[in-house]
mmCIF file of C-alpha atoms and ligand atoms in Angstrom:
data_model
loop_
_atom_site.group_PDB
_atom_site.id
_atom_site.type_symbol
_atom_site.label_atom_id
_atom_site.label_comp_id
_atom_site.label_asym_id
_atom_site.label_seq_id
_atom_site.Cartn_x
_atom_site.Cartn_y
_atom_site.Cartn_z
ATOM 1 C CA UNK A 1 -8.308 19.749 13.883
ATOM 2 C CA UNK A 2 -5.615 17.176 12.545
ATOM 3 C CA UNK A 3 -2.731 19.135 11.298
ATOM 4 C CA UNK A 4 -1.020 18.067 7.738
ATOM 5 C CA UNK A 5 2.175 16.605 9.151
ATOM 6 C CA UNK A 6 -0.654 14.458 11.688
ATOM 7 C CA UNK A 7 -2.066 13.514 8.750
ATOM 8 C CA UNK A 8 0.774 11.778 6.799
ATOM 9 C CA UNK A 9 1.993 10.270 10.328
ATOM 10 C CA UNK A 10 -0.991 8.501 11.129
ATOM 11 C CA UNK A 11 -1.961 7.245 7.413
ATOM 12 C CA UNK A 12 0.522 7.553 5.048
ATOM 13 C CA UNK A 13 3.555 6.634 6.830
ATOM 14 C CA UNK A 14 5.136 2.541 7.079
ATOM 15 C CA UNK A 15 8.248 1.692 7.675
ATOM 16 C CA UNK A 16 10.280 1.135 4.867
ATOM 17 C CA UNK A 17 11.610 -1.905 3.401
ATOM 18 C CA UNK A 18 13.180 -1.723 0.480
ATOM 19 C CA UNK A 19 13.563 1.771 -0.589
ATOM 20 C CA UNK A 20 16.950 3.009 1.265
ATOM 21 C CA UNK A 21 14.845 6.188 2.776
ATOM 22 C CA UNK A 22 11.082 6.273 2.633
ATOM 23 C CA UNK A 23 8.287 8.852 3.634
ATOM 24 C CA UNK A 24 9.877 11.639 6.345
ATOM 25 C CA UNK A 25 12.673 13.188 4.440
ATOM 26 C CA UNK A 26 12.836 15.938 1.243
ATOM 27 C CA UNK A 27 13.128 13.019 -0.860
ATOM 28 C CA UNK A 28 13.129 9.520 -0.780
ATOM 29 C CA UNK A 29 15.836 7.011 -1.710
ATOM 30 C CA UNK A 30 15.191 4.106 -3.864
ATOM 31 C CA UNK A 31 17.869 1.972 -5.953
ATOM 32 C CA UNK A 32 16.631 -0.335 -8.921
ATOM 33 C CA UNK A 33 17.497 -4.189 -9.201
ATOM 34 C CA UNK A 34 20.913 -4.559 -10.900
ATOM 35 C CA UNK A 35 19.458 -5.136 -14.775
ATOM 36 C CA UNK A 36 16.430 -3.632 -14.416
ATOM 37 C CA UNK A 37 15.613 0.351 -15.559
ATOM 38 C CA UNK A 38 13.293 2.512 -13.424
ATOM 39 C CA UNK A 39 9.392 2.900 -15.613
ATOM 40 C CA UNK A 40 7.850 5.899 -13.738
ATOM 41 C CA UNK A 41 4.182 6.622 -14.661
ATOM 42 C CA UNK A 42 1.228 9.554 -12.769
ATOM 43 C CA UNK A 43 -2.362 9.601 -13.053
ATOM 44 C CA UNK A 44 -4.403 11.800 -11.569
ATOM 45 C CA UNK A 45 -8.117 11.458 -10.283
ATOM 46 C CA UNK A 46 -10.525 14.249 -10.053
ATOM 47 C CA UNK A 47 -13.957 14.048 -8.991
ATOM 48 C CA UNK A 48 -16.884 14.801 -11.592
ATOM 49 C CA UNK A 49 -13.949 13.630 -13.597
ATOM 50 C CA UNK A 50 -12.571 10.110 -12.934
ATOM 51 C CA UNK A 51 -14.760 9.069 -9.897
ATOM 52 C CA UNK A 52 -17.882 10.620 -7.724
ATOM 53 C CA UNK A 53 -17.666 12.790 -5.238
ATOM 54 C CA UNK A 54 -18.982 10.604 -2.897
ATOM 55 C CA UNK A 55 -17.397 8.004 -4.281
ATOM 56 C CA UNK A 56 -16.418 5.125 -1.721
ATOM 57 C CA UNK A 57 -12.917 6.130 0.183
ATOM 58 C CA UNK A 58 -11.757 2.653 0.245
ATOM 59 C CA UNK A 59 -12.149 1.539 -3.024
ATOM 60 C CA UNK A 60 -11.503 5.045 -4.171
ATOM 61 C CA UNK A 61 -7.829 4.161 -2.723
ATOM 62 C CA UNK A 62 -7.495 1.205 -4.316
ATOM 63 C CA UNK A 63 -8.227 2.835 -7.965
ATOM 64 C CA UNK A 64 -6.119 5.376 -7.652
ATOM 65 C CA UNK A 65 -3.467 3.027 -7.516
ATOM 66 C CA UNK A 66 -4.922 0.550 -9.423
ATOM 67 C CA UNK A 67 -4.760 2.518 -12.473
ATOM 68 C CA UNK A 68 -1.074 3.314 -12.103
ATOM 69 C CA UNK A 69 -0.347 0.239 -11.109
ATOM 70 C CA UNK A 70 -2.273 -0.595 -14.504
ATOM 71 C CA UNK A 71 0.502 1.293 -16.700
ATOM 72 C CA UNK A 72 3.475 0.095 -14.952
ATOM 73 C CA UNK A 73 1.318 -3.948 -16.162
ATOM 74 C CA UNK A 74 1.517 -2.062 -19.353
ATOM 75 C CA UNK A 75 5.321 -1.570 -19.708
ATOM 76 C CA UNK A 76 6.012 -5.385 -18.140
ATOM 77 C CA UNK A 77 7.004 -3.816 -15.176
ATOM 78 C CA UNK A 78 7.192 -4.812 -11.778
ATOM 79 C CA UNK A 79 5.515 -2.223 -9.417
ATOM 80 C CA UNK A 80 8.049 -0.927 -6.622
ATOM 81 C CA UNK A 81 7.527 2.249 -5.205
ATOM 82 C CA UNK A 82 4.013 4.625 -5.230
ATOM 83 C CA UNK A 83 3.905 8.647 -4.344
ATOM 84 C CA UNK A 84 0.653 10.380 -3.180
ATOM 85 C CA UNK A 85 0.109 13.802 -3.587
ATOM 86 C CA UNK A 86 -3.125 14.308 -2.093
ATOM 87 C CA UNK A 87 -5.939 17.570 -2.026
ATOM 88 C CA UNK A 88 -8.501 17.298 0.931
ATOM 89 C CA UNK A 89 -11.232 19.975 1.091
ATOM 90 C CA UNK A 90 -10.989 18.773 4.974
ATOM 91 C CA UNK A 91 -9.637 16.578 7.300
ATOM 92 C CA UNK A 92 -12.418 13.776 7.507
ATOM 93 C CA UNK A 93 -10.239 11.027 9.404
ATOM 94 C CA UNK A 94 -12.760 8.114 8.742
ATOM 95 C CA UNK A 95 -12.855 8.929 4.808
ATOM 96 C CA UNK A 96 -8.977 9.493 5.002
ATOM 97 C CA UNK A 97 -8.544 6.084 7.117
ATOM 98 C CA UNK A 98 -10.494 4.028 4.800
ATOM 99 C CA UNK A 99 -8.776 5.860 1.438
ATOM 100 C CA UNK A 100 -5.304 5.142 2.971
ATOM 101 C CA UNK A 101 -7.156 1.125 3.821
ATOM 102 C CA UNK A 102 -8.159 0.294 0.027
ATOM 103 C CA UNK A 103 -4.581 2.332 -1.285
ATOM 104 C CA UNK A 104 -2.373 -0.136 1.103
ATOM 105 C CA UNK A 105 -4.262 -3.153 0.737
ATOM 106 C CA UNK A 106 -3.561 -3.085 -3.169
ATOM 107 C CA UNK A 107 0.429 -1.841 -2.697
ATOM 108 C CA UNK A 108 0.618 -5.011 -0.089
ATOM 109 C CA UNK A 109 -0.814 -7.337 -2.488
ATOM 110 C CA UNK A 110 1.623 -5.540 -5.440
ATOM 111 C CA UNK A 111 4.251 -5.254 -3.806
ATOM 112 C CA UNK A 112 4.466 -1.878 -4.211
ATOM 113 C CA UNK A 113 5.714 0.712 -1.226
ATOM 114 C CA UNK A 114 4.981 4.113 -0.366
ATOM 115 C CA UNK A 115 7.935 6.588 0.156
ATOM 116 C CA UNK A 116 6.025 10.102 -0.439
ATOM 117 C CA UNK A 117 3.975 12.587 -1.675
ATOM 118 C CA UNK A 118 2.165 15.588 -0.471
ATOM 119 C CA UNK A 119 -0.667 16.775 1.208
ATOM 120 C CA UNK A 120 -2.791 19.818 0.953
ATOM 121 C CA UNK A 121 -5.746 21.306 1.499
ATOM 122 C CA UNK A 122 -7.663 22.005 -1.186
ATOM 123 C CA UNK A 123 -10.627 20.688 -3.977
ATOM 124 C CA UNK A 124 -10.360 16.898 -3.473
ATOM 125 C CA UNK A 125 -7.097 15.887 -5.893
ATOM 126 C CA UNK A 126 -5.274 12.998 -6.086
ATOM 127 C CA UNK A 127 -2.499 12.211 -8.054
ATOM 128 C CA UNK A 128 0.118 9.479 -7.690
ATOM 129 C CA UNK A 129 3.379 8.198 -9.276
ATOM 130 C CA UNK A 130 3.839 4.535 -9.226
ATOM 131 C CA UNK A 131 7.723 3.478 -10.058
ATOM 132 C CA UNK A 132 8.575 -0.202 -11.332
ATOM 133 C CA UNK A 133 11.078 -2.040 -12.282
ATOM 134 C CA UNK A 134 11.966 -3.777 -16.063
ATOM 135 C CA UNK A 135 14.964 -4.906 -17.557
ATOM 136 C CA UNK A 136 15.202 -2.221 -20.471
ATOM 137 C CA UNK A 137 15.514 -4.653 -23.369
ATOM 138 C CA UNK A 138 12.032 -6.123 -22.449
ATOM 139 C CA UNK A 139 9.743 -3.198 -21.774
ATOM 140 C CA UNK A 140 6.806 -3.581 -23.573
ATOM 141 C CA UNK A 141 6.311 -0.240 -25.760
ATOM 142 C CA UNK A 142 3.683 1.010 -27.825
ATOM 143 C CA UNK A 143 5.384 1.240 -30.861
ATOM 144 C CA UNK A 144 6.709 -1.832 -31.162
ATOM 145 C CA UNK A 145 4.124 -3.983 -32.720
ATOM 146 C CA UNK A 146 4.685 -5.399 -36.742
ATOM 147 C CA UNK A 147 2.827 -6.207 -39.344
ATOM 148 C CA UNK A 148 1.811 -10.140 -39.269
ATOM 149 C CA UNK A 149 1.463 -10.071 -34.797
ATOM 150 C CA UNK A 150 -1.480 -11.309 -33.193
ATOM 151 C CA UNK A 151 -3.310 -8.816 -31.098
ATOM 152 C CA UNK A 152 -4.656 -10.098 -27.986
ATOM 153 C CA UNK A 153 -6.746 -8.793 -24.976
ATOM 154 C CA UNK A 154 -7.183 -9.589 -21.495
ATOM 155 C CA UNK A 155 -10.132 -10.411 -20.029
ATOM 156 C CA UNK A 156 -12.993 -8.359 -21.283
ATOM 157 C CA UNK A 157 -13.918 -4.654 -21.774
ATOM 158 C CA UNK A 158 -17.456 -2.849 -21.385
ATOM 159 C CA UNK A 159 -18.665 -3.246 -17.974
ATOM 160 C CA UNK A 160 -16.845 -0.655 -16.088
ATOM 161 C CA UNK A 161 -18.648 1.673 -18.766
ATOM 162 C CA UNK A 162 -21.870 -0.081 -18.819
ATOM 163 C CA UNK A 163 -22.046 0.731 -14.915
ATOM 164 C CA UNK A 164 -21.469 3.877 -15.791
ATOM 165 C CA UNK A 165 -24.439 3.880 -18.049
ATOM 166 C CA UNK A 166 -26.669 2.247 -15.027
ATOM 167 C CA UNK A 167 -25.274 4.622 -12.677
ATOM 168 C CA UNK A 168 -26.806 7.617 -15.433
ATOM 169 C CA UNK A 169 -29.700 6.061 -15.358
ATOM 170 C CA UNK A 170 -29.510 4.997 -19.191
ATOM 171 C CA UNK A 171 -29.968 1.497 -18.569
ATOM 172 C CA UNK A 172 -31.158 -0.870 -15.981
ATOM 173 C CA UNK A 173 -28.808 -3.391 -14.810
ATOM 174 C CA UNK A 174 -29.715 -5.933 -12.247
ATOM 175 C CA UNK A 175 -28.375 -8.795 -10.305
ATOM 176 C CA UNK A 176 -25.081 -10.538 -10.638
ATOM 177 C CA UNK A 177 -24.287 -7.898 -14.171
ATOM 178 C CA UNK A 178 -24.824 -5.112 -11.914
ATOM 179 C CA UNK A 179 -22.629 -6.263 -9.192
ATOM 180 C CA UNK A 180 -19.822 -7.387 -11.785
ATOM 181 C CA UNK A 181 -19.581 -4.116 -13.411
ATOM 182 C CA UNK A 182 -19.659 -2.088 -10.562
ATOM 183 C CA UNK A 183 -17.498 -3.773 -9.015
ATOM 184 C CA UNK A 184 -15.156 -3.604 -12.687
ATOM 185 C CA UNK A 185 -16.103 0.385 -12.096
ATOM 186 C CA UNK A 186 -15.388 1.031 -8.320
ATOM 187 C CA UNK A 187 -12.202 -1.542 -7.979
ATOM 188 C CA UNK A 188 -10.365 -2.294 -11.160
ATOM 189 C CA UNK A 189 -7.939 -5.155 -10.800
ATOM 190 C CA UNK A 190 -4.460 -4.330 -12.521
ATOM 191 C CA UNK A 191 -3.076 -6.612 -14.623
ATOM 192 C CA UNK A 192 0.173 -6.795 -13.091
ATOM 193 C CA UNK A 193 1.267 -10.513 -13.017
ATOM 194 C CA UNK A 194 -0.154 -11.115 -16.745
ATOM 195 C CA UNK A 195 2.003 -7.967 -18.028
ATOM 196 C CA UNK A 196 5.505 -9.078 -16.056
ATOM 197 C CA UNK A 197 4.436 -12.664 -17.741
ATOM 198 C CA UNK A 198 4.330 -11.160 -21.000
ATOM 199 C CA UNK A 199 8.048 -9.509 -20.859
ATOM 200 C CA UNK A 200 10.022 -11.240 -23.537
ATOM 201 C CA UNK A 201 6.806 -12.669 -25.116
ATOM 202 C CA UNK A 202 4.830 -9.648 -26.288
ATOM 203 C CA UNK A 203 6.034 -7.729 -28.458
ATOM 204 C CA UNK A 204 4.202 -4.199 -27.516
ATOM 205 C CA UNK A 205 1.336 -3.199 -25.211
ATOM 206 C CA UNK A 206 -1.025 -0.896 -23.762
ATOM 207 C CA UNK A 207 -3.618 -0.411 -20.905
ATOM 208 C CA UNK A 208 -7.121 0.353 -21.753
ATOM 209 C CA UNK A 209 -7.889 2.787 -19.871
ATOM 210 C CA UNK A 210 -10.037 5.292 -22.738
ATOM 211 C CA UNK A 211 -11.748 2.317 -24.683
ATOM 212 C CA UNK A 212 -10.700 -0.736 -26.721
ATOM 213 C CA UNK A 213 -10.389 0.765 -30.411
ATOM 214 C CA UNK A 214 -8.714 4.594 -28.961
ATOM 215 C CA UNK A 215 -5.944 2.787 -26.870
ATOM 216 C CA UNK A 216 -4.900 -0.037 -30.052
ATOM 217 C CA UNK A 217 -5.138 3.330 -32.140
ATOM 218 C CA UNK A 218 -2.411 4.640 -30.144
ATOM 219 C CA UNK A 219 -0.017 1.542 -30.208
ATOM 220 C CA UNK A 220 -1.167 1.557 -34.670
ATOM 221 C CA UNK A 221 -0.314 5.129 -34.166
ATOM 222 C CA UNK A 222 3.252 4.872 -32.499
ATOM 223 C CA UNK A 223 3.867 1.301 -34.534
ATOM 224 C CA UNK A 224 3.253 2.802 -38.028
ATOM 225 C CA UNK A 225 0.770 0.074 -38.760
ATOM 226 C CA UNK A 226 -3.038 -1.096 -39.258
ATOM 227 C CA UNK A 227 -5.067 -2.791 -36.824
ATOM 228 C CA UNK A 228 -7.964 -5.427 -37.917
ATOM 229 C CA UNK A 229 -10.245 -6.931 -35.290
ATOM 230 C CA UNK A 230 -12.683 -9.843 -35.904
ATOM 231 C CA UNK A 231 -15.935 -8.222 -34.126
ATOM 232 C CA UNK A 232 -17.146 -12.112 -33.254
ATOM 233 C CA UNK A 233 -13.930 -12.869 -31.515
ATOM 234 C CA UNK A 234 -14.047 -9.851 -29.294
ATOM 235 C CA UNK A 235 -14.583 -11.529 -25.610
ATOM 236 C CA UNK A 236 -17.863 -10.193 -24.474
ATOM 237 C CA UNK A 237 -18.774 -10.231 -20.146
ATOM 238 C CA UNK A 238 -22.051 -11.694 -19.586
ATOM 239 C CA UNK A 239 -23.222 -8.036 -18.417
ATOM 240 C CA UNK A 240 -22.319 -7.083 -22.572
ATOM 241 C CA UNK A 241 -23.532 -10.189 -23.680
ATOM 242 C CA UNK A 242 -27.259 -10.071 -22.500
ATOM 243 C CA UNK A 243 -28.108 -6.086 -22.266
ATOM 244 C CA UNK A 244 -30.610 -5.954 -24.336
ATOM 245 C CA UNK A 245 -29.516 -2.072 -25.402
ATOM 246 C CA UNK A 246 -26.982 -3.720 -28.302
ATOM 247 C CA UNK A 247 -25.718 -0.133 -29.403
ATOM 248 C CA UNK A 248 -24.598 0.970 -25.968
ATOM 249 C CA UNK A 249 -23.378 -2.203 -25.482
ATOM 250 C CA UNK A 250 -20.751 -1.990 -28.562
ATOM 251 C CA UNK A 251 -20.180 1.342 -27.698
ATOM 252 C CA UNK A 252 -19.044 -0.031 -24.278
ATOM 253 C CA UNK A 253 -16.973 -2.650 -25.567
ATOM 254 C CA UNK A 254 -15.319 -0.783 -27.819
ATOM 255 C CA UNK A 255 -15.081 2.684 -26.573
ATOM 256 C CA UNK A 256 -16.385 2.799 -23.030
ATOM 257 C CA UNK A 257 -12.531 2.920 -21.131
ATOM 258 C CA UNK A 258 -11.862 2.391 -17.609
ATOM 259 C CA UNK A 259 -11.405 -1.120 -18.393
ATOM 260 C CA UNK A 260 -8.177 -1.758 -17.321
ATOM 261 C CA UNK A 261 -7.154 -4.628 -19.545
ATOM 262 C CA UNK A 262 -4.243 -5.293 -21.491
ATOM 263 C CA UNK A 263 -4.166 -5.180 -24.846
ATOM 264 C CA UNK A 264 -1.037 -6.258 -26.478
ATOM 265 C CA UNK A 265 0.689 -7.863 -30.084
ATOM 266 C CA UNK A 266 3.118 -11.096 -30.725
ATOM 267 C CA UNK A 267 4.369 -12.874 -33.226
ATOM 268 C CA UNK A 268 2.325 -15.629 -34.163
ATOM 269 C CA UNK A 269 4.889 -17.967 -32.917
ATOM 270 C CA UNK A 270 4.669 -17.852 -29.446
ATOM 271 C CA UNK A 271 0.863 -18.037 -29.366
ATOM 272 C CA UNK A 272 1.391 -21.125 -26.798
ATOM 273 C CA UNK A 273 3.619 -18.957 -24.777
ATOM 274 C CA UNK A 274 0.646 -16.032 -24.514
ATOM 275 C CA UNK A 275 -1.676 -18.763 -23.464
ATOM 276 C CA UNK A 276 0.154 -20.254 -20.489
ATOM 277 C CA UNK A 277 1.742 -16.677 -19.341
ATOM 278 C CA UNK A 278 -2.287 -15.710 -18.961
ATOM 279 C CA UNK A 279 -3.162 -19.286 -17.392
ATOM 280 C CA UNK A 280 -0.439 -18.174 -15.015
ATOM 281 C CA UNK A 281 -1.973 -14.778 -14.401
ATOM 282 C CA UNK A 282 -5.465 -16.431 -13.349
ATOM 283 C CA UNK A 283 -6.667 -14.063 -17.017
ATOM 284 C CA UNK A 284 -7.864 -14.725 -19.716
ATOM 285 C CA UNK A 285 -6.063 -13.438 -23.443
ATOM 286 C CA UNK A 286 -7.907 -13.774 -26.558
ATOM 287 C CA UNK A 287 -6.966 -13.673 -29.852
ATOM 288 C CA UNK A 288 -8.853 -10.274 -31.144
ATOM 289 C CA UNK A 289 -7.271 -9.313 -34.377
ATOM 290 C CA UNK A 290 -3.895 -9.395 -36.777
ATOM 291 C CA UNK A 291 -1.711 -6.247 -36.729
ATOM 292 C CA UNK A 292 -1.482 -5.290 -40.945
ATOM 293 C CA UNK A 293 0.712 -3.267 -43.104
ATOM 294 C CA UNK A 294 -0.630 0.427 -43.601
ATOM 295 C CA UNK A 295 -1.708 3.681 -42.303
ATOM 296 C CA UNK A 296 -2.382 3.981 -38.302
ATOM 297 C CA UNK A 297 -5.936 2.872 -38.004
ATOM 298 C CA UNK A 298 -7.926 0.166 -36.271
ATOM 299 C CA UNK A 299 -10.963 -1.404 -38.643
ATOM 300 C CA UNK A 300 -13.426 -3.878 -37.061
ATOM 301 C CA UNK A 301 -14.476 -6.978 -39.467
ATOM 302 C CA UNK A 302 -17.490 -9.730 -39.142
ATOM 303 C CA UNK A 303 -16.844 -12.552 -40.066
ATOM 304 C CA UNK A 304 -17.980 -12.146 -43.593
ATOM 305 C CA UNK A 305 -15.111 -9.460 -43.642
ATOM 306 C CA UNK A 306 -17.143 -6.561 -43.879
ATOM 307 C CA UNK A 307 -16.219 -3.670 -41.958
ATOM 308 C CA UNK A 308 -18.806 -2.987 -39.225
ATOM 309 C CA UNK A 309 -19.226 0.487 -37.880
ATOM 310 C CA UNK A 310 -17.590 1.604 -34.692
ATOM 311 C CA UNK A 311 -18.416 4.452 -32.394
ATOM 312 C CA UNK A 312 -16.258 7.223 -31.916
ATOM 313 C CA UNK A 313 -13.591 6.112 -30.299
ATOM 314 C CA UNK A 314 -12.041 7.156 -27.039
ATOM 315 C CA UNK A 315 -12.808 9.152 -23.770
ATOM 316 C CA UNK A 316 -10.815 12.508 -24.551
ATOM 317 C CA UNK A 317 -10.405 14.211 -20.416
ATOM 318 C CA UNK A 318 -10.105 17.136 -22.042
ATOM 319 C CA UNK A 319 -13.168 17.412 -23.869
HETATM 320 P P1 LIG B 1 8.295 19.031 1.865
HETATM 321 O O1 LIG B 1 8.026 20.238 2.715
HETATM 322 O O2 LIG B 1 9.734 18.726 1.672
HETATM 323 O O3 LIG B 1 7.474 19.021 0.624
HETATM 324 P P2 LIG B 1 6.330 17.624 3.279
HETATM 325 O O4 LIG B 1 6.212 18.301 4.567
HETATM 326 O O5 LIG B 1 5.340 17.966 2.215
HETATM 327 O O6 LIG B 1 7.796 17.794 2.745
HETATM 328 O O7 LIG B 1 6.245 16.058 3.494
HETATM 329 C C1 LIG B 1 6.958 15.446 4.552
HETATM 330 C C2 LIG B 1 7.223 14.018 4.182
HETATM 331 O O8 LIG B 1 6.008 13.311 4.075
HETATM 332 C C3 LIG B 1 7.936 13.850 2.853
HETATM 333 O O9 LIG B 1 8.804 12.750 2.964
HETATM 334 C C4 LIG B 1 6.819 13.532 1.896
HETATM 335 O O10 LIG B 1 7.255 12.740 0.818
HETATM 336 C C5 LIG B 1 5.872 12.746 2.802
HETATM 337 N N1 LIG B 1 4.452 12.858 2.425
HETATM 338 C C6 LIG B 1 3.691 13.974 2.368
HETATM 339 N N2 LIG B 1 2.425 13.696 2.025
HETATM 340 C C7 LIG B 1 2.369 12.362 1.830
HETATM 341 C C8 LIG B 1 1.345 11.431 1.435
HETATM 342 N N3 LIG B 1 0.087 11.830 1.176
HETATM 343 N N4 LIG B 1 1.671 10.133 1.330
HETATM 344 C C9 LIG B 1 2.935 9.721 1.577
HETATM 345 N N5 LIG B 1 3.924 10.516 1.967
HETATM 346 C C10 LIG B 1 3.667 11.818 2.086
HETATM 347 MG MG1 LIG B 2 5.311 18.966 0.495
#
């Protein structure tokens, strides 16, 4: 049986490059770019909770640092350094060789080194801490946004939800839909280079990681201000578009989470510069709604300006 220190030797542990001390000691040494502040984020992933139990180990490593990776895109931050504290009912070497395949494969591609964590053996846990780098001034907060800003979105929301619906058997999906949002499900792509592209443009931001209208609540919430979206300019994936259930798919779009997206305000002014910083990205931004004076809330308009009913908002983990 593969002993814990085997463990991180034979999968968790590459050389270092540009922390000063990586995985091996009590602590690792890392030193921020001169200008820059350190924006430190965990998430943890449970099964039953946040993923299947027999979920697939490579992509299952990719998500797990996908969605930090996702909060550091969040803040405008540049991902650095990740640490993996990891539960493992056993030592399964092929599951742990192709978790520690999808984890690196993302932290290559990001940039994004890791220099520790912990392993243990226990219920199937894993929790990491992704570090990044921003210049302080620019860090894109949530309660930043003021009345008059555009809100915009990237990309689209629903289909990592709506796979979850297929996957419960309450709807069908087939095809190309069902490939897209499982593949939005299993292997969420953080929005990294659209969020460092935003620094100095946006004005404040969030992931959306529990649902469209719950995660612009929070950034109404910390702003002191009222969110309006246009319900006909929300950007709809061809999986939301066609499914012919139309409640579940608004409840999806609006409140199905584990989309991954950014969702972020700016001043009408630099609506060219929002444009080409998501042309650069390779993602789309659209135009969703107009930050307002008032109470924290988000209210969802048609075009005639009537107020059209939203689910209940938000995935509480808790519930
Ligand atoms: P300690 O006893 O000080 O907690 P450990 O024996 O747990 O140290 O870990 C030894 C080294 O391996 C440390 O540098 C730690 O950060 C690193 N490490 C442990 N588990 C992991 C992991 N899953 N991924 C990356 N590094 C790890
Ligand atoms: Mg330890």
């Amino acid at each position: 049986m593969i002993s814990e220190f085997e463990i991180i030797r034979r999968y968790f542990t590459r050389r270092a490059r540009t922390a000063l001390l990586g995985v091996g000691d009590d602590c690792a040494l890392i030193r921020p770019r001169a200008g820059t502040t350190l924006a430190v984020s965990t998430d943890m992933l449970l099964p039953g909770r946040h993923f299947f139990p027999d979920a697939d180990p490579e992509k299952l490593g990719h998500k797990a640092l996908a969605v930090n990776l996702s909060d550091l895109a969040a803040m405008g931050a540049d991902p650095r350094w990740a640490l993996l504290a990891i539960a493992l009912p056993r030592a399964n070497e092929k599951w742990i060789a192709a978790f520690a395949k999808g984890l690196f494969r993302l932290a290559r591609r990001s940039g994004t080194e890791l220099i520790g964590g912990d392993t243990t053996r226990g219920p199937l846990a894993i929790s990491i801490t992704a570090i990044g780098e921003v210049p302080p001034k620019l860090a894109l907060r949530r309660d930043a946004a003021r009345a008059g800003d555009d809100i915009w979105l990237s990309g689209a929301t629903g289909e990592a939800a709506l796979a979850l619906a297929h996957l419960k058997g309450r709807v069908k999906l087939r095809g190309r839909a069902r490939d897209a949002c499982l593949h939005r499900l299993h292997a969420p792509e953080p929005r990294v280079s659209l969020g460092r592209s935003l620094r100095g443009i946006a004005r404040s931001a969030i992931d959306v990681s529990d649902g469209l209208l719950a995660d612009l609540g929070h950034i109404a919430k910390a702003s002191g201000v009222a969110a309006e979206l246009r319900w006909e300019a929300l950007p709809r994936a061809e999986a939301i578009a066609s499914c012919p259930d139309k409640a579940l798919a608004k409840e999806c779009l609006l409140a199905g989470g584990d989309d991954y997206e950014l969702v972020f305000t700016a001043p009408r002014s630099v609506r060219s510069g929002i444009a080409a910083a998501g042309k650069k990205a390779g993602v789309s931004v659209t135009a969703i709604g107009t930050v307002v004076a008032g109470g924290p809330r988000v209210r969802l308009r048609d075009a005639e300006g009537r107020t059209v009913s939203t689910p209940r908002a938000g995935f509480d983990h808790f519930a």
